[in-house]
Short mmCIF file of C-alpha atoms in Angstrom, two decimals:
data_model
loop_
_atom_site.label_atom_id
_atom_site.label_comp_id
_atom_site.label_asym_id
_atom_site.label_seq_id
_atom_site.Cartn_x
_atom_site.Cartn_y
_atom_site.Cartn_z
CA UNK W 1 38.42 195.15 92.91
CA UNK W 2 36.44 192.75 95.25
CA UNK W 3 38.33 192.56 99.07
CA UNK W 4 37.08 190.27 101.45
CA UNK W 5 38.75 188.81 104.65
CA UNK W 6 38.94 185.24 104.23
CA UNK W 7 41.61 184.07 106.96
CA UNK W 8 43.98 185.05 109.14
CA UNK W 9 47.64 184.31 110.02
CA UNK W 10 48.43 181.05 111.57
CA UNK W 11 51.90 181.16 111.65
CA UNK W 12 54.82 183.50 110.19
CA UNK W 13 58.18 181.10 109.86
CA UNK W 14 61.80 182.03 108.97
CA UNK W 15 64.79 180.17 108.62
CA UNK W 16 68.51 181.04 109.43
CA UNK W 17 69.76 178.66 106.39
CA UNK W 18 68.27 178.44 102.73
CA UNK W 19 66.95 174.98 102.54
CA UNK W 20 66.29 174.16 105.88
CA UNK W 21 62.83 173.93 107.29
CA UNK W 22 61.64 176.82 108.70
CA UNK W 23 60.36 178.04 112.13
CA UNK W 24 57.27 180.12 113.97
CA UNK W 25 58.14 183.19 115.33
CA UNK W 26 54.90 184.78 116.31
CA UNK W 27 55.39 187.93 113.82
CA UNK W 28 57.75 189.49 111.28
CA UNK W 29 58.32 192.54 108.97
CA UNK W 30 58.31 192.46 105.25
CA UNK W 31 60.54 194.21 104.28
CA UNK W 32 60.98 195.10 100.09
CA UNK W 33 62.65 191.48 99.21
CA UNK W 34 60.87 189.10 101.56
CA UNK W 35 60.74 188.67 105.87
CA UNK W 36 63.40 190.17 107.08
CA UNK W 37 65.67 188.13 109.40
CA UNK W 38 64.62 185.21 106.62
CA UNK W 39 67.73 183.32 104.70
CA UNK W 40 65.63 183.61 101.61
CA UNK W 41 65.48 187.61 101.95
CA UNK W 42 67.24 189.11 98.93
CA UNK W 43 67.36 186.18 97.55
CA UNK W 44 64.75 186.24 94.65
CA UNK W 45 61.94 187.81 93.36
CA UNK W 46 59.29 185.36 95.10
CA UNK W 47 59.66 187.38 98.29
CA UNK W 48 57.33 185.16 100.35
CA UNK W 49 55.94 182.35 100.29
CA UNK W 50 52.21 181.53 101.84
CA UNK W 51 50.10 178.01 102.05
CA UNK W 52 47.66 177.29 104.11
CA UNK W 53 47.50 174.96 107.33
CA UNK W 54 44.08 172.93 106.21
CA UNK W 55 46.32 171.71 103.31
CA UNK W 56 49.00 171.11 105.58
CA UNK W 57 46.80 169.31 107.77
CA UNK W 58 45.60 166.86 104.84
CA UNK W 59 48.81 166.38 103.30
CA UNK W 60 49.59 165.12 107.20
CA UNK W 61 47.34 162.90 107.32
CA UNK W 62 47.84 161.37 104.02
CA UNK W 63 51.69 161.00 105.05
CA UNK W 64 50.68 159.84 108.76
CA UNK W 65 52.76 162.12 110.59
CA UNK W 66 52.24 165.64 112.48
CA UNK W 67 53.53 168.68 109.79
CA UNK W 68 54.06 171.61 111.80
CA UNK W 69 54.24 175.03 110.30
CA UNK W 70 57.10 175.80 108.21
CA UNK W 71 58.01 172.48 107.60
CA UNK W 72 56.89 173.17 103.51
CA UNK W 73 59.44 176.16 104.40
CA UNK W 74 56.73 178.70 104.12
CA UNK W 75 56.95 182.12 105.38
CA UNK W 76 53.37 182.96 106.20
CA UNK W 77 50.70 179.83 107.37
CA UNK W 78 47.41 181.21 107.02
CA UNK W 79 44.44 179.30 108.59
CA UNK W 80 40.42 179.97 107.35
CA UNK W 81 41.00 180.97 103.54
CA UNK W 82 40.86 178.27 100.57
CA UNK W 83 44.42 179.21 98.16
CA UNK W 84 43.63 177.10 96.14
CA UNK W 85 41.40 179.81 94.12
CA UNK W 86 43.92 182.53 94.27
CA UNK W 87 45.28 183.30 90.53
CA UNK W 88 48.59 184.90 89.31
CA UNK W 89 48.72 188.87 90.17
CA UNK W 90 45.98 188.67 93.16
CA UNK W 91 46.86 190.65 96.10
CA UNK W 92 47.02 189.51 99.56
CA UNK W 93 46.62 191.90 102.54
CA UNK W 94 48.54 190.55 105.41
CA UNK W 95 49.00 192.57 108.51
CA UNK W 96 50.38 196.07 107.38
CA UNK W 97 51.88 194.53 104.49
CA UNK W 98 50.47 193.48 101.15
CA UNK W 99 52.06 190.77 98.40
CA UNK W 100 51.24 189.80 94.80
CA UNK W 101 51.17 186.19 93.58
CA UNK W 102 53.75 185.89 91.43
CA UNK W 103 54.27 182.50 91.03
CA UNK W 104 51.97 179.35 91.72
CA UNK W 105 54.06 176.01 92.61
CA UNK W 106 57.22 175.10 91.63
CA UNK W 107 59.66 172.60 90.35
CA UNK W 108 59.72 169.76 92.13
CA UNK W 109 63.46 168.82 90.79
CA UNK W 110 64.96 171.67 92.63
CA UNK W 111 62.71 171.38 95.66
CA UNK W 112 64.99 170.91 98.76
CA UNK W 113 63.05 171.19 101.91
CA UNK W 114 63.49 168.59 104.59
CA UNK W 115 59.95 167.33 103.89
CA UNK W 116 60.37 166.76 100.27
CA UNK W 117 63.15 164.32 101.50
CA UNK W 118 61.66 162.52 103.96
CA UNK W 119 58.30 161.34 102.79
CA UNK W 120 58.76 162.04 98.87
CA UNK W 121 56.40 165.26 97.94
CA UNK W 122 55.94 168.34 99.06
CA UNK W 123 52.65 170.75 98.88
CA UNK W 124 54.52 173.32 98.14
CA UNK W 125 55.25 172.19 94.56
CA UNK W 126 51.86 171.88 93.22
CA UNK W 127 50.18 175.07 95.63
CA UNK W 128 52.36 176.81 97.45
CA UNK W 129 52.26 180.55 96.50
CA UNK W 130 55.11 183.05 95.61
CA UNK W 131 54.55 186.39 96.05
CA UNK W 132 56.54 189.84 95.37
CA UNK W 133 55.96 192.64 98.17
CA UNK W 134 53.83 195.52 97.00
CA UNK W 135 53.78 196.83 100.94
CA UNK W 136 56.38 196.34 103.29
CA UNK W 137 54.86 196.21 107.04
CA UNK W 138 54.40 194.07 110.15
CA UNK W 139 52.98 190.65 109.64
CA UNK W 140 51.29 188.76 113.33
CA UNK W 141 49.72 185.33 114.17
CA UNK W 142 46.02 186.67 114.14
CA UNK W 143 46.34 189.40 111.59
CA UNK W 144 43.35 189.04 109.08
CA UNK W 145 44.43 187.62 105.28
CA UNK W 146 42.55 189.76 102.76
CA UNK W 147 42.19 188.46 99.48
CA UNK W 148 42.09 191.07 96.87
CA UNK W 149 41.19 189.42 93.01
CA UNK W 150 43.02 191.18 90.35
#
């Protein structure tokens, strides 16, 4: 099992409502079925949800406007770590807490975040990742992201 810290926390984002965009609130527990304090907690087995702000920050420029964290209605922005190379059932040390990749992307039919709406994709569709909690723990802007390959 290789670890290696590859980022760290840019953001963690909750919402109050399920399909809303979500917001930055500096740090957050995982609890055993997502962030608690999160309308999505309980709500499914994709716990939390991670991408990371250099993808935000292209998909921003290609739709001309400023996306701010939480916007794809992710729960953890990480900054300094490619996800693009993660793979289903890697690990993800975050903070105190650790998640598994469950899912990679998903369908864009039943995507309703506020971006999707407004300029007609979302990231989150094609590379956002869903993750299960293996850990529960205390997540922070600044905690390092370490990637752990299956």
């Amino acid at each position: 099992m290789v670890k290696k810290v590859l980022g760290k926390v840019y953001s963690v984002n909750i919402s109050e409502e399920r399909g809303t965009i979500k917001y930055p609130v500096g740090e957050g527990i995982v609890g055993q079925e997502g962030i608690i304090n999160d309308a999505h907690y309980g709500a499914s087995i994709k716990h939390v949800s991670v991408i990371s702000k250099e993808r935000i920050d292209e998909f921003a420029k290609e739709a001309g406007r400023v996306i701010k964290p939480g916007e794809f209605a992710e729960n953890i922005t990480t900054v300094g770590i490619d996800l693009s190379d993660a793979k289903l059932h890697d690990k993800f040390k975050i903070g105190d807490a650790e998640i598994e990749v469950i899912q990679i992307g998903k369908d864009e039919e039943v995507d309703s975040s506020k971006v999707f709406r407004i300029i007609g994709k979302v990231v989150m569709v094609h590379e956002g990742l869903f993750c299960k909690v293996i850990k529960p723990g205390k997540v922070a802007v600044g905690d390092e992201v370490v990637f752990i390959r299956k």
